[in-house]
CSV table of C-alpha atoms in Angstrom, one decimal:
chain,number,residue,atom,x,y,z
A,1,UNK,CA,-1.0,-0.7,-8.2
A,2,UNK,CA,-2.0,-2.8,-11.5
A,3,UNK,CA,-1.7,-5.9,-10.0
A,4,UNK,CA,-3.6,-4.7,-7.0
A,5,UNK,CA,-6.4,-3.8,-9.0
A,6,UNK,CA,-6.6,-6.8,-11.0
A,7,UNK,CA,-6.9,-8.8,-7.9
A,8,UNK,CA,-9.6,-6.5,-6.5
A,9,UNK,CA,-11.6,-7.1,-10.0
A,10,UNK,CA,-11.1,-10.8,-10.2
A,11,UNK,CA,-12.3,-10.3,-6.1
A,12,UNK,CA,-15.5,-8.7,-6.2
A,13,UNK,CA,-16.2,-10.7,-9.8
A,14,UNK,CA,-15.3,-14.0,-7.6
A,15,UNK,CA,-17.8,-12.8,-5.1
A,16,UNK,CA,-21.0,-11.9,-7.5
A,17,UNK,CA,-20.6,-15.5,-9.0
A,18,UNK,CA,-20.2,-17.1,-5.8
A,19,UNK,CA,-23.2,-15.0,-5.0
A,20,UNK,CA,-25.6,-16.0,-7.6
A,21,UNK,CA,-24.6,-19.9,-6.9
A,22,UNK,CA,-25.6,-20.0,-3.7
A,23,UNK,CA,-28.2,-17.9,-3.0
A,24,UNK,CA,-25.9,-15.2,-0.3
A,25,UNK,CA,-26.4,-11.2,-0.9
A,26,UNK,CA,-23.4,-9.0,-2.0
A,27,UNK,CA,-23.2,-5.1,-3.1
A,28,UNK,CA,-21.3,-3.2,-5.5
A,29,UNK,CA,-20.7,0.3,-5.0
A,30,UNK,CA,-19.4,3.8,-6.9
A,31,UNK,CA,-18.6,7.0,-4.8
A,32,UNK,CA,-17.6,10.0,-5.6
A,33,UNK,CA,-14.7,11.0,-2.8
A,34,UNK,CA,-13.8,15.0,-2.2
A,35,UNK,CA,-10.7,15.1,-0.3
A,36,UNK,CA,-9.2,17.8,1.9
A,37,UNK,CA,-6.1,17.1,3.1
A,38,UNK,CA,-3.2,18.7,4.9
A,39,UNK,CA,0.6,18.5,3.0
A,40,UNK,CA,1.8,20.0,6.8
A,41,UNK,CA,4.7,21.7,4.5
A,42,UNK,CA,6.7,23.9,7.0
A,43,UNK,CA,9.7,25.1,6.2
A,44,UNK,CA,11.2,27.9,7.4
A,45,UNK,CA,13.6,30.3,4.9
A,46,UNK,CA,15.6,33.4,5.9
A,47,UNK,CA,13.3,34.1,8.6
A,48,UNK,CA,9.9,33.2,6.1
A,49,UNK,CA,7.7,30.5,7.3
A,50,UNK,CA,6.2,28.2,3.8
A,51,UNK,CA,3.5,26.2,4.4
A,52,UNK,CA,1.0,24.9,2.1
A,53,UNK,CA,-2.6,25.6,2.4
A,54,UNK,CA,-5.5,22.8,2.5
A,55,UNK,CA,-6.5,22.3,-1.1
A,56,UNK,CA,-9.5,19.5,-1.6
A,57,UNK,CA,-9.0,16.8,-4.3
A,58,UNK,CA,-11.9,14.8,-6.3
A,59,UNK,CA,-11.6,11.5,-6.6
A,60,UNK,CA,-13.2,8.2,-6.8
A,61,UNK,CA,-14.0,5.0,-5.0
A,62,UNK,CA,-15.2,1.2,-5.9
A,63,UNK,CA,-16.3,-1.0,-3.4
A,64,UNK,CA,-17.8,-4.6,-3.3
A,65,UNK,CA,-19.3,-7.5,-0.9
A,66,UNK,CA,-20.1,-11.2,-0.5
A,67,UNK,CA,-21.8,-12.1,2.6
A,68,UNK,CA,-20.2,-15.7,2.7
A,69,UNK,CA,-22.2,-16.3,6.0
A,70,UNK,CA,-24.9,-15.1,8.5
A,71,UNK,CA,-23.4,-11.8,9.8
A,72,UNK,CA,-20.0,-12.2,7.8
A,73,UNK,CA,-19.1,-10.3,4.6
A,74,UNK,CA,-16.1,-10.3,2.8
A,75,UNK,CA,-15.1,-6.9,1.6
A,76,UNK,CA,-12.5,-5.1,-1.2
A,77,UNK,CA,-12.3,-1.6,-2.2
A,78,UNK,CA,-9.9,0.4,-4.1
A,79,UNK,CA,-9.6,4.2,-4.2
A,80,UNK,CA,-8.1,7.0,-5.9
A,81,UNK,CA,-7.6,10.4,-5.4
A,82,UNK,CA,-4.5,11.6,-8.2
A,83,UNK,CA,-5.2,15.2,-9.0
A,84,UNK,CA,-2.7,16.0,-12.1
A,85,UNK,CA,-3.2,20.0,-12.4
A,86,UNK,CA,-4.1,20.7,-9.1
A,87,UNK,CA,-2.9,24.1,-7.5
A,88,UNK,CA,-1.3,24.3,-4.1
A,89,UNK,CA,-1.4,27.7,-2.3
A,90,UNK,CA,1.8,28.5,-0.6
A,91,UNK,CA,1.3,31.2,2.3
A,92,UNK,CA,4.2,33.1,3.5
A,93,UNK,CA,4.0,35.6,5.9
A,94,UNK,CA,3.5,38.3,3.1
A,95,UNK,CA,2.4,36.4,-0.1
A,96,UNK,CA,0.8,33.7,-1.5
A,97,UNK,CA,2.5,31.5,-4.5
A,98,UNK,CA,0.3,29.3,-6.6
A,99,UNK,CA,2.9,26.0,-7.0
A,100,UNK,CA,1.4,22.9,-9.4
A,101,UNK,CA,0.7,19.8,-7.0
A,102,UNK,CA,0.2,16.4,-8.6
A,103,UNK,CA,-1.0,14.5,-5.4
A,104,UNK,CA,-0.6,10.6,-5.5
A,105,UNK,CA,-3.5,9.2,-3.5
A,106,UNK,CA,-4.2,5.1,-4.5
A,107,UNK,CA,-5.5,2.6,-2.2
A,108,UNK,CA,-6.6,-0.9,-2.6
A,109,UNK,CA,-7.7,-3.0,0.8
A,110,UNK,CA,-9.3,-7.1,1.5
A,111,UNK,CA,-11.2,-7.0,4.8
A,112,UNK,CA,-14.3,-8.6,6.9
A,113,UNK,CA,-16.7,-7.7,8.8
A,114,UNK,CA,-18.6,-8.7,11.6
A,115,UNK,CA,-22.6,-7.9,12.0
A,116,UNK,CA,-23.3,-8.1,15.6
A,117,UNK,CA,-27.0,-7.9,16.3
A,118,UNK,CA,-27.8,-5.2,19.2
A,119,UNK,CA,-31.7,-5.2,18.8
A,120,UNK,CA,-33.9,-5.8,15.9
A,121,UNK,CA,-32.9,-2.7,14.0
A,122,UNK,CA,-29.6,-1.9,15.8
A,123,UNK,CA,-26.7,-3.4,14.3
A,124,UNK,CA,-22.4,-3.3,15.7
A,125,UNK,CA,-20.3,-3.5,12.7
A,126,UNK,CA,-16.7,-4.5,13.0
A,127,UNK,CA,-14.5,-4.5,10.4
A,128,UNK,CA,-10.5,-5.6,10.3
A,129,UNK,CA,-8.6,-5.5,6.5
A,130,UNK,CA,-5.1,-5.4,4.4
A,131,UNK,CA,-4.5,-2.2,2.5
A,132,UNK,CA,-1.7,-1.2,0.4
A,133,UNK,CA,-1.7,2.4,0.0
A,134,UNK,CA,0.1,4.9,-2.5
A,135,UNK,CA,0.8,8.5,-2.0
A,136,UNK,CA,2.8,11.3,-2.1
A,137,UNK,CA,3.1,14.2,-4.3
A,138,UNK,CA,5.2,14.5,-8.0
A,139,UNK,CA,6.8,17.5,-9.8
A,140,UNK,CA,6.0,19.5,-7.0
A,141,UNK,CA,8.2,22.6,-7.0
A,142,UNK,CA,7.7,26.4,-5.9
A,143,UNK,CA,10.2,29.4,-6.4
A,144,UNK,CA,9.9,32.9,-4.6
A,145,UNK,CA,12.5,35.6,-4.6
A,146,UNK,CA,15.5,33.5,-3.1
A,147,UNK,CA,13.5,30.6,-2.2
A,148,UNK,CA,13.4,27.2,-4.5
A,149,UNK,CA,11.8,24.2,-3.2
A,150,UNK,CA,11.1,21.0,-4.7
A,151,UNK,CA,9.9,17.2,-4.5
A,152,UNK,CA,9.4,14.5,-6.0
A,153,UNK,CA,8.2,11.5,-4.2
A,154,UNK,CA,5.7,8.4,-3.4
A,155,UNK,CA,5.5,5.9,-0.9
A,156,UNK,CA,4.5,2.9,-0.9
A,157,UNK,CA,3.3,0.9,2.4
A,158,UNK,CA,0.9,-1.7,3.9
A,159,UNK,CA,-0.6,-2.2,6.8
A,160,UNK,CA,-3.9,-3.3,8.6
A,161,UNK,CA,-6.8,-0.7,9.5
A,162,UNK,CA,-9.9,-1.7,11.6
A,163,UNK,CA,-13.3,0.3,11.8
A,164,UNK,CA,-16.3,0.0,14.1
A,165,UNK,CA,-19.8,1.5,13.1
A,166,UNK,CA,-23.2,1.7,15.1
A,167,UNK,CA,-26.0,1.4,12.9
A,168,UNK,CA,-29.8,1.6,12.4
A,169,UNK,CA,-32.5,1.0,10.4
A,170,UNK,CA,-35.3,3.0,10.5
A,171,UNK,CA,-37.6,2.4,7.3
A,172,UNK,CA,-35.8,2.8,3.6
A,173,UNK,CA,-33.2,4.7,5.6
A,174,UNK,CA,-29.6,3.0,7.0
A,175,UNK,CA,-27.7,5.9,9.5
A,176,UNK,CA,-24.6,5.0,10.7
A,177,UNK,CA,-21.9,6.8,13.3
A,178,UNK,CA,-18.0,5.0,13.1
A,179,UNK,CA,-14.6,5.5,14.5
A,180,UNK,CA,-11.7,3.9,12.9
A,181,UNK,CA,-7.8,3.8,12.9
A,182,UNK,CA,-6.0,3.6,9.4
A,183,UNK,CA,-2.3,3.2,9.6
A,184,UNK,CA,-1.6,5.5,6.5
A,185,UNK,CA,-4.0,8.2,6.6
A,186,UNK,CA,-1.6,10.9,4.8
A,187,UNK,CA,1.6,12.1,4.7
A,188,UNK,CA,3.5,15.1,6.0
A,189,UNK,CA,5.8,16.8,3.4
A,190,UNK,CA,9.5,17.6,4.5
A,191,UNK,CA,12.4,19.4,3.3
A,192,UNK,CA,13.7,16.4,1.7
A,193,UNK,CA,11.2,13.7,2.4
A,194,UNK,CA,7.4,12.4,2.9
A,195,UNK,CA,6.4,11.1,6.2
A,196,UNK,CA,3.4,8.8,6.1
A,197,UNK,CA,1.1,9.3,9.3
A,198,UNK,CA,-1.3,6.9,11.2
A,199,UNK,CA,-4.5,8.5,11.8
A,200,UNK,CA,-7.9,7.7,14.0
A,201,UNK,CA,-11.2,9.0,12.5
A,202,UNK,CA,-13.8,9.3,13.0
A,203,UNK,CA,-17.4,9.9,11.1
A,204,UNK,CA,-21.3,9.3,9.9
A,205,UNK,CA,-23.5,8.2,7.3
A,206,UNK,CA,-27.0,8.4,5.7
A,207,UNK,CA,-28.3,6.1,2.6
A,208,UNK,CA,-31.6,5.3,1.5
A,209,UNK,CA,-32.5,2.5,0.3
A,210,UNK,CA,-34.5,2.1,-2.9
A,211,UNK,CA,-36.4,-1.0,-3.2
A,212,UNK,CA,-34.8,-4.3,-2.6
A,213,UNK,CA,-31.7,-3.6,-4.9
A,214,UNK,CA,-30.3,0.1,-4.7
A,215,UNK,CA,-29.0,2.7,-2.3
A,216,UNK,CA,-28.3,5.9,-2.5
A,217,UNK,CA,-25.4,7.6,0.3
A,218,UNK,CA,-23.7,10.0,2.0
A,219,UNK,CA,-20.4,9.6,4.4
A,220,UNK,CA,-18.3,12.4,6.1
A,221,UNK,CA,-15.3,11.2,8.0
A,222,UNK,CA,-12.9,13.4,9.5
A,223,UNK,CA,-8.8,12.3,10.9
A,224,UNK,CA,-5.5,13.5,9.0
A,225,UNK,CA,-7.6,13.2,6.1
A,226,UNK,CA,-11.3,14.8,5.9
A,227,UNK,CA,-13.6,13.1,3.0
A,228,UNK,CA,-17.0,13.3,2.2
A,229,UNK,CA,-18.3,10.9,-0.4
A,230,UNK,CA,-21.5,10.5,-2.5
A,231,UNK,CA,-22.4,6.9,-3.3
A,232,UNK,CA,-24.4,4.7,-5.7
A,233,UNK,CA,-25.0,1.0,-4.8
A,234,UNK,CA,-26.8,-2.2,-6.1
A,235,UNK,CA,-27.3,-4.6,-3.7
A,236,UNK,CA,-27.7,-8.8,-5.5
C-alpha cells in the first residue's frame, strides 16, 4: 500500500494548494475507526463446530476534499485497521480458546461527489470512487486437543463502491442518514482460504460545526463490517 498512500498524500496536498489559488473550500479530516467485524470461521472437527467470535479492532482513518466546482468535490481517503496482538475467541461447543489474530485491514480510495440541492438546508449526496483494499489475517493459528488450525493470508483487490447520504443542516449541526454498497466489505475465513465479500450498509451521522473552520463528528455504519468513528476536521 506505500505507493497508494503516497499518491493519496501528494492528492489531498494537490488539493489544499489548488485550494488556496483559487479561492474553492476543501477539508481535511482524522477519525478514529472501532471496528467489529465477523471472521465467519466455521469449521467443523470430529463432530466440534470452531467459529471465531466478533472481536472489535481500533484503527484509524485520513480523509481530504477539494470542491473543484459548485456542488462537486473531489475526494481521497485511506484507512487502516491492523491490530498486531489482537485476541480472537474461539467458541466450541464446550470451550473457548484464546488464538492471536493479526487482522490486515488497509484501504486507500479516489472518488466524487455530487451535492444535489433538495431545499435550502436539505442536501442529496452522491458519491462513486476507486478503492484498493487489503485484508486478511497473518500468523493466525489455534490448537485444541486434536484440533490444529492455521492461516496465513492477505488479499489484495479493487473495485468501485458508491454511497448516497441525505443531509441537513440545522444551525452549527450537519445530521446525515446514508446507504452504500462497498465491493470488499470483509472477508470470510475458510479451511484453507479467505473469501472477500461485497457488502450494502447502511448508517448515520452527527457533527457540529465550530466556527467557519472545524467540525467535530460522529458516524455508525452497519453491513459485513460495523464501524463507528469519531472525527476531527478543518475545513479551508
Amino acid at each position: 500500500m506505500n505507493k497508494t498512500t503516497t499518491s493519496l498524500t501528494l492528492i489531498i496536498t494537490l488539493a489544499a494548494c489548488l485550494t488556496a489559488e483559487a479561492g474553492n473550500t476543501g477539508f481535511l479530516e482524522v477519525s478514529s475507526v472501532t471496528r467489529g467485524h465477523s471472521y465467519d470461521l466455521d469449521i467443523t472437527q470430529d463432530g466440534t463446530r470452531y467459529h471465531i467470535d466478533e472481536q472489535y479492532r481500533s484503527g484509524w482513518k485520513l480523509a481530504g476534499g477539494w470542491s473543484f466546482a459548485p456542488e462537486w468535490t473531489l475526494i481521497a481517503d485511506y484507512s487502516k485497521h491492523d491490530t498486531n496482538n489482537a485476541i480472537g475467541i474461539i467458541l466450541t461447543t464446550l470451550s473457548r480458546v484464546q488464538a492471536p489474530i493479526l487482522y490486515v485491514s488497509q484501504r486507500a480510495s479516489i472518488g466524487i461527489e455530487k451535492q444535489w440541492s433538495l431545499t435550502h438546508n436539505v442536501w442529496l449526496d452522491t458519491t462513486i470512487r476507486y478503492q484498493r483494499t487489503e485484508q486478511g489475517v497473518g500468523d493466525f493459528f489455534i490448537e485444541s486437543g486434536g484440533f490444529a488450525f492455521g492461516l496465513d493470508k492477505v488479499e489484495r483487490d479493487s473495485g468501485v463502491a458508491a454511497e448516497i447520504a441525505l443531509r441537513k443542516v440545522s444551525g452549527n449541526w450537519e445530521f446525515e442518514l446514508l446507504a452504500g454498497y462497498d465491493p470488499h466489505a470483509g472477508f470470510e475465513l475458510s479451511a484453507s482460504d479467505i473469501n472477500v465479500k461485497s457488502s450494502g450498509y447502511g448508517g448515520a451521522s452527527a457533527a457540529y460545526h465550530i466556527g467557519d473552520h472545524f467540525k467535530l463528528g460522529v458516524e455508525a455504519t452497519s453491513g459485513k463490517v460495523k464501524d463507528l468513528a469519531f472525527t476531527v476536521g478543518v475545513m479551508f
